Protein backbone atom coordinates (compact mmCIF):
# COMPACT_ATOMS: atom_id res chain seq x y z
CA UNK A 1 0.00 0.00 0.00
CA UNK A 2 2.97 2.38 0.45
CA UNK A 3 3.66 2.25 -3.28
CA UNK A 4 0.14 3.31 -4.35
CA UNK A 5 -0.63 6.94 -5.06
CA UNK A 6 -3.30 8.60 -7.21
CA UNK A 7 -1.73 10.99 -9.77
CA UNK A 8 -3.45 14.09 -8.36
CA UNK A 9 -1.69 13.69 -4.99
CA UNK A 10 1.63 14.72 -6.53
CA UNK A 11 0.56 18.24 -7.57
CA UNK A 12 -1.63 18.55 -4.45
CA UNK A 13 1.38 17.99 -2.18
CA UNK A 14 4.30 19.47 -4.13
CA UNK A 15 2.94 22.55 -5.95
CA UNK A 16 2.24 24.35 -2.64
CA UNK A 17 5.67 23.33 -1.34
CA UNK A 18 7.41 24.70 -4.45
CA UNK A 19 5.31 27.88 -4.39
CA UNK A 20 6.04 28.45 -0.70
CA UNK A 21 9.77 27.94 -1.22
CA UNK A 22 9.84 30.39 -4.11
CA UNK A 23 7.77 32.92 -2.15
CA UNK A 24 10.13 32.49 0.80
CA UNK A 25 13.16 33.11 -1.42
CA UNK A 26 11.55 36.18 -2.98
CA UNK A 27 10.67 37.53 0.47
CA UNK A 28 14.22 37.11 1.78
CA UNK A 29 15.96 38.84 -1.07
CA UNK A 30 16.31 42.51 -0.38
CA UNK A 31 16.35 43.43 -4.03
CA UNK A 32 18.97 46.05 -4.68
CA UNK A 33 18.01 46.06 -8.31
CA UNK A 34 16.85 43.87 -11.12
CA UNK A 35 20.00 41.73 -10.89
CA UNK A 36 18.79 40.00 -7.70
CA UNK A 37 15.42 39.13 -9.20
CA UNK A 38 17.15 38.03 -12.37
CA UNK A 39 19.31 35.64 -10.31
CA UNK A 40 16.20 34.16 -8.71
CA UNK A 41 14.49 33.76 -12.09
CA UNK A 42 17.61 32.18 -13.56
CA UNK A 43 17.84 29.81 -10.60
CA UNK A 44 14.21 28.76 -11.06
CA UNK A 45 14.71 28.17 -14.79
CA UNK A 46 17.86 26.12 -14.18
CA UNK A 47 15.96 24.00 -11.65
CA UNK A 48 13.02 23.43 -13.97
CA UNK A 49 14.79 22.84 -17.27
CA UNK A 50 18.17 21.43 -16.23
CA UNK A 51 18.45 20.23 -12.62
CA UNK A 52 15.34 18.04 -12.43
CA UNK A 53 15.70 16.44 -15.89
CA UNK A 54 19.32 15.58 -15.11
CA UNK A 55 18.49 14.27 -11.63
CA UNK A 56 15.57 12.21 -12.96
CA UNK A 57 17.74 10.64 -15.63
CA UNK A 58 20.49 9.77 -13.14
CA UNK A 59 18.05 8.40 -10.55
CA UNK A 60 16.08 6.36 -13.05
CA UNK A 61 19.11 5.01 -14.85
CA UNK A 62 21.33 4.28 -11.87
CA UNK A 63 18.99 3.75 -8.90
CA UNK A 64 15.61 2.56 -10.15
CA UNK A 65 17.19 0.07 -12.55
CA UNK A 66 20.01 -0.96 -10.26
CA UNK A 67 20.69 -4.68 -10.17
CA UNK A 68 20.16 -5.73 -6.58
CA UNK A 69 20.66 -8.90 -4.63
CA UNK A 70 19.41 -10.03 -1.27
CA UNK A 71 15.85 -10.33 -0.05
CA UNK A 72 15.42 -6.82 1.41
CA UNK A 73 17.05 -5.08 -1.54
CA UNK A 74 14.79 -7.01 -3.91
CA UNK A 75 11.68 -6.10 -1.91
CA UNK A 76 12.61 -2.41 -1.76
CA UNK A 77 13.40 -2.30 -5.46
CA UNK A 78 10.16 -4.07 -6.32
CA UNK A 79 8.02 -1.77 -4.14
CA UNK A 80 9.59 1.45 -5.42
CA UNK A 81 9.94 0.67 -9.11
CA UNK A 82 9.72 -2.99 -10.06
CA UNK A 83 5.96 -3.27 -9.51
CA UNK A 84 5.50 -0.32 -11.87
CA UNK A 85 7.30 -2.23 -14.62
CA UNK A 86 5.45 -5.44 -13.86
CA UNK A 87 2.04 -3.69 -13.92
CA UNK A 88 2.41 -0.58 -16.13
CA UNK A 89 -1.38 -0.15 -16.38
CA UNK A 90 -1.91 0.02 -12.60
CA UNK A 91 -3.12 3.62 -12.25
CA UNK A 92 -2.05 3.81 -8.61
CA UNK A 93 1.59 2.95 -9.30
CA UNK A 94 2.49 5.51 -11.95
CA UNK A 95 3.67 8.39 -9.78
CA UNK A 96 6.15 8.48 -6.93
CA UNK A 97 4.47 8.47 -3.49
CA UNK A 98 5.00 11.69 -1.48
CA UNK A 99 6.76 10.12 1.51
CA UNK A 100 9.73 8.62 -0.38
CA UNK A 101 9.69 11.62 -2.71
CA UNK A 102 10.17 13.85 0.33
CA UNK A 103 13.41 12.06 1.15
CA UNK A 104 14.75 12.82 -2.33
CA UNK A 105 13.41 16.38 -2.38
CA UNK A 106 15.03 17.22 0.95
CA UNK A 107 18.26 15.60 -0.23
CA UNK A 108 18.18 17.70 -3.38
CA UNK A 109 17.71 20.84 -1.28
CA UNK A 110 20.82 19.95 0.72
CA UNK A 111 22.67 19.32 -2.54
CA UNK A 112 21.51 22.60 -4.09
CA UNK A 113 22.47 24.59 -0.99
CA UNK A 114 25.89 23.01 -0.53
CA UNK A 115 28.57 25.65 -0.60
CA UNK A 116 26.37 28.74 -0.35
CA UNK A 117 26.81 31.34 2.34
CA UNK A 118 23.80 32.15 4.50
CA UNK A 119 22.08 35.41 3.68
CA UNK A 120 23.41 35.83 0.17
CA UNK A 121 21.31 36.26 -2.95
CA UNK A 122 23.04 33.17 -4.35
CA UNK A 123 21.55 31.09 -1.53
CA UNK A 124 18.05 32.31 -2.30
CA UNK A 125 18.59 31.70 -6.00
CA UNK A 126 19.37 28.10 -5.09
CA UNK A 127 16.08 27.90 -3.22
CA UNK A 128 14.42 29.21 -6.38
CA UNK A 129 16.28 26.51 -8.33
CA UNK A 130 14.95 23.89 -5.91
CA UNK A 131 11.43 25.25 -6.37
CA UNK A 132 11.80 25.00 -10.15
CA UNK A 133 13.09 21.44 -9.84
CA UNK A 134 10.10 20.45 -7.70
CA UNK A 135 7.65 21.87 -10.24
CA UNK A 136 9.52 20.13 -13.04
CA UNK A 137 9.21 16.89 -11.08
CA UNK A 138 5.44 17.45 -10.78
CA UNK A 139 5.17 18.05 -14.52
CA UNK A 140 7.26 14.94 -15.19
CA UNK A 141 5.24 12.67 -12.89
CA UNK A 142 1.90 13.91 -14.27
CA UNK A 143 3.17 13.48 -17.84
CA UNK A 144 4.28 9.95 -16.95
CA UNK A 145 0.82 9.14 -15.63
CA UNK A 146 -0.93 10.46 -18.74
CA UNK A 147 1.49 8.65 -21.06
CA UNK A 148 0.38 5.41 -19.46
CA UNK A 149 -3.34 6.04 -19.25
CA UNK A 150 -4.73 8.54 -21.69
CA UNK A 151 -5.21 8.52 -25.45
CA UNK A 152 -2.83 11.13 -26.79
CA UNK A 153 -3.32 13.57 -29.63
CA UNK A 154 -0.43 14.70 -31.74
CA UNK A 155 2.42 12.74 -33.24
CA UNK A 156 4.99 14.03 -30.74
CA UNK A 157 3.03 12.74 -27.72
CA UNK A 158 2.20 9.43 -29.40
CA UNK A 159 5.89 8.98 -30.23
CA UNK A 160 6.84 9.78 -26.64
CA UNK A 161 4.34 7.18 -25.42
CA UNK A 162 5.73 4.55 -27.82
CA UNK A 163 9.28 5.21 -26.63
CA UNK A 164 8.22 5.03 -23.00
CA UNK A 165 6.38 1.77 -23.53
CA UNK A 166 9.52 0.33 -25.16
CA UNK A 167 11.27 1.16 -21.88
CA UNK A 168 8.69 -0.99 -20.08
CA UNK A 169 8.65 -3.92 -22.45
mmCIF file of N, CA and C in Angstrom, residues 52 54-69 73-74 76-82 85 96 100-101 103-105 108 167:
data_model
loop_
_atom_site.group_PDB
_atom_site.id
_atom_site.type_symbol
_atom_site.label_atom_id
_atom_site.label_comp_id
_atom_site.label_asym_id
_atom_site.label_seq_id
_atom_site.Cartn_x
_atom_site.Cartn_y
_atom_site.Cartn_z
ATOM 1 N N UNK A 52 16.209 19.200 -12.573
ATOM 2 C CA UNK A 52 15.344 18.038 -12.431
ATOM 3 C C UNK A 52 15.514 17.040 -13.567
ATOM 4 N N UNK A 54 18.054 16.292 -15.321
ATOM 5 C CA UNK A 54 19.316 15.584 -15.106
ATOM 6 C C UNK A 54 19.210 14.639 -13.903
ATOM 7 N N UNK A 55 18.646 15.124 -12.808
ATOM 8 C CA UNK A 55 18.486 14.273 -11.627
ATOM 9 C C UNK A 55 17.578 13.084 -11.923
ATOM 10 N N UNK A 56 16.499 13.306 -12.649
ATOM 11 C CA UNK A 56 15.574 12.213 -12.959
ATOM 12 C C UNK A 56 16.268 11.157 -13.804
ATOM 13 N N UNK A 57 17.021 11.595 -14.796
ATOM 14 C CA UNK A 57 17.740 10.635 -15.629
ATOM 15 C C UNK A 57 18.708 9.808 -14.779
ATOM 16 N N UNK A 58 19.487 10.476 -13.952
ATOM 17 C CA UNK A 58 20.487 9.770 -13.143
ATOM 18 C C UNK A 58 19.824 8.817 -12.145
ATOM 19 N N UNK A 59 18.751 9.266 -11.495
ATOM 20 C CA UNK A 59 18.046 8.397 -10.551
ATOM 21 C C UNK A 59 17.447 7.192 -11.258
ATOM 22 N N UNK A 60 16.760 7.450 -12.352
ATOM 23 C CA UNK A 60 16.081 6.362 -13.051
ATOM 24 C C UNK A 60 17.092 5.366 -13.619
ATOM 25 N N UNK A 61 18.118 5.871 -14.199
ATOM 26 C CA UNK A 61 19.110 5.013 -14.848
ATOM 27 C C UNK A 61 19.941 4.219 -13.848
ATOM 28 N N UNK A 62 20.364 4.896 -12.771
ATOM 29 C CA UNK A 62 21.334 4.277 -11.873
ATOM 30 C C UNK A 62 20.761 3.789 -10.543
ATOM 31 N N UNK A 63 19.562 4.222 -10.157
ATOM 32 C CA UNK A 63 18.990 3.754 -8.905
ATOM 33 C C UNK A 63 17.778 2.857 -9.150
ATOM 34 N N UNK A 64 16.836 3.333 -9.952
ATOM 35 C CA UNK A 64 15.613 2.563 -10.153
ATOM 36 C C UNK A 64 15.822 1.318 -10.999
ATOM 37 N N UNK A 65 16.900 1.266 -11.764
ATOM 38 C CA UNK A 65 17.195 0.070 -12.548
ATOM 39 C C UNK A 65 18.509 -0.577 -12.107
ATOM 40 N N UNK A 66 18.831 -0.352 -10.862
ATOM 41 C CA UNK A 66 20.012 -0.958 -10.262
ATOM 42 C C UNK A 66 19.787 -2.457 -10.086
ATOM 43 N N UNK A 67 20.771 -3.242 -10.417
ATOM 44 C CA UNK A 67 20.685 -4.683 -10.172
ATOM 45 C C UNK A 67 20.981 -4.909 -8.695
ATOM 46 N N UNK A 68 20.026 -5.527 -8.018
ATOM 47 C CA UNK A 68 20.159 -5.726 -6.579
ATOM 48 C C UNK A 68 20.180 -7.210 -6.261
ATOM 49 N N UNK A 69 20.694 -7.520 -5.096
ATOM 50 C CA UNK A 69 20.664 -8.903 -4.626
ATOM 51 C C UNK A 69 20.349 -8.873 -3.142
ATOM 52 N N UNK A 73 16.778 -5.949 -0.381
ATOM 53 C CA UNK A 73 17.047 -5.082 -1.536
ATOM 54 C C UNK A 73 16.057 -5.371 -2.655
ATOM 55 N N UNK A 74 15.765 -6.648 -2.875
ATOM 56 C CA UNK A 74 14.788 -7.006 -3.906
ATOM 57 C C UNK A 74 13.397 -6.485 -3.565
ATOM 58 N N UNK A 76 12.612 -3.872 -1.608
ATOM 59 C CA UNK A 76 12.609 -2.411 -1.760
ATOM 60 C C UNK A 76 12.566 -2.003 -3.227
ATOM 61 N N UNK A 77 13.391 -2.633 -4.030
ATOM 62 C CA UNK A 77 13.404 -2.303 -5.459
ATOM 63 C C UNK A 77 12.049 -2.579 -6.085
ATOM 64 N N UNK A 78 11.456 -3.709 -5.745
ATOM 65 C CA UNK A 78 10.164 -4.065 -6.322
ATOM 66 C C UNK A 78 9.085 -3.064 -5.906
ATOM 67 N N UNK A 79 9.054 -2.698 -4.631
ATOM 68 C CA UNK A 79 8.020 -1.773 -4.142
ATOM 69 C C UNK A 79 8.166 -0.407 -4.791
ATOM 70 N N UNK A 80 9.409 0.094 -4.915
ATOM 71 C CA UNK A 80 9.594 1.451 -5.416
ATOM 72 C C UNK A 80 9.576 1.570 -6.932
ATOM 73 N N UNK A 81 9.932 0.515 -7.649
ATOM 74 C CA UNK A 81 9.940 0.665 -9.106
ATOM 75 C C UNK A 81 9.588 -0.604 -9.862
ATOM 76 N N UNK A 82 9.949 -1.742 -9.336
ATOM 77 C CA UNK A 82 9.717 -2.988 -10.062
ATOM 78 C C UNK A 82 8.254 -3.277 -10.316
ATOM 79 N N UNK A 85 6.961 -1.569 -13.352
ATOM 80 C CA UNK A 85 7.302 -2.225 -14.617
ATOM 81 C C UNK A 85 6.507 -3.512 -14.813
ATOM 82 N N UNK A 96 5.355 8.787 -8.112
ATOM 83 C CA UNK A 96 6.152 8.477 -6.925
ATOM 84 C C UNK A 96 5.406 8.948 -5.679
ATOM 85 N N UNK A 100 8.363 8.811 0.123
ATOM 86 C CA UNK A 100 9.729 8.615 -0.379
ATOM 87 C C UNK A 100 10.207 9.786 -1.241
ATOM 88 N N UNK A 101 9.285 10.444 -1.923
ATOM 89 C CA UNK A 101 9.685 11.617 -2.715
ATOM 90 C C UNK A 101 10.252 12.702 -1.807
ATOM 91 N N UNK A 103 12.013 12.375 0.833
ATOM 92 C CA UNK A 103 13.406 12.063 1.153
ATOM 93 C C UNK A 103 14.317 12.597 0.044
ATOM 94 N N UNK A 104 13.949 12.331 -1.206
ATOM 95 C CA UNK A 104 14.746 12.816 -2.332
ATOM 96 C C UNK A 104 14.709 14.340 -2.416
ATOM 97 N N UNK A 105 13.545 14.919 -2.250
ATOM 98 C CA UNK A 105 13.408 16.375 -2.383
ATOM 99 C C UNK A 105 14.221 17.102 -1.319
ATOM 100 N N UNK A 108 17.837 16.780 -2.293
ATOM 101 C CA UNK A 108 18.181 17.704 -3.379
ATOM 102 C C UNK A 108 18.370 19.120 -2.840
ATOM 103 N N UNK A 167 10.512 1.219 -23.128
ATOM 104 C CA UNK A 167 11.274 1.160 -21.884
ATOM 105 C C UNK A 167 10.678 0.088 -20.964
#
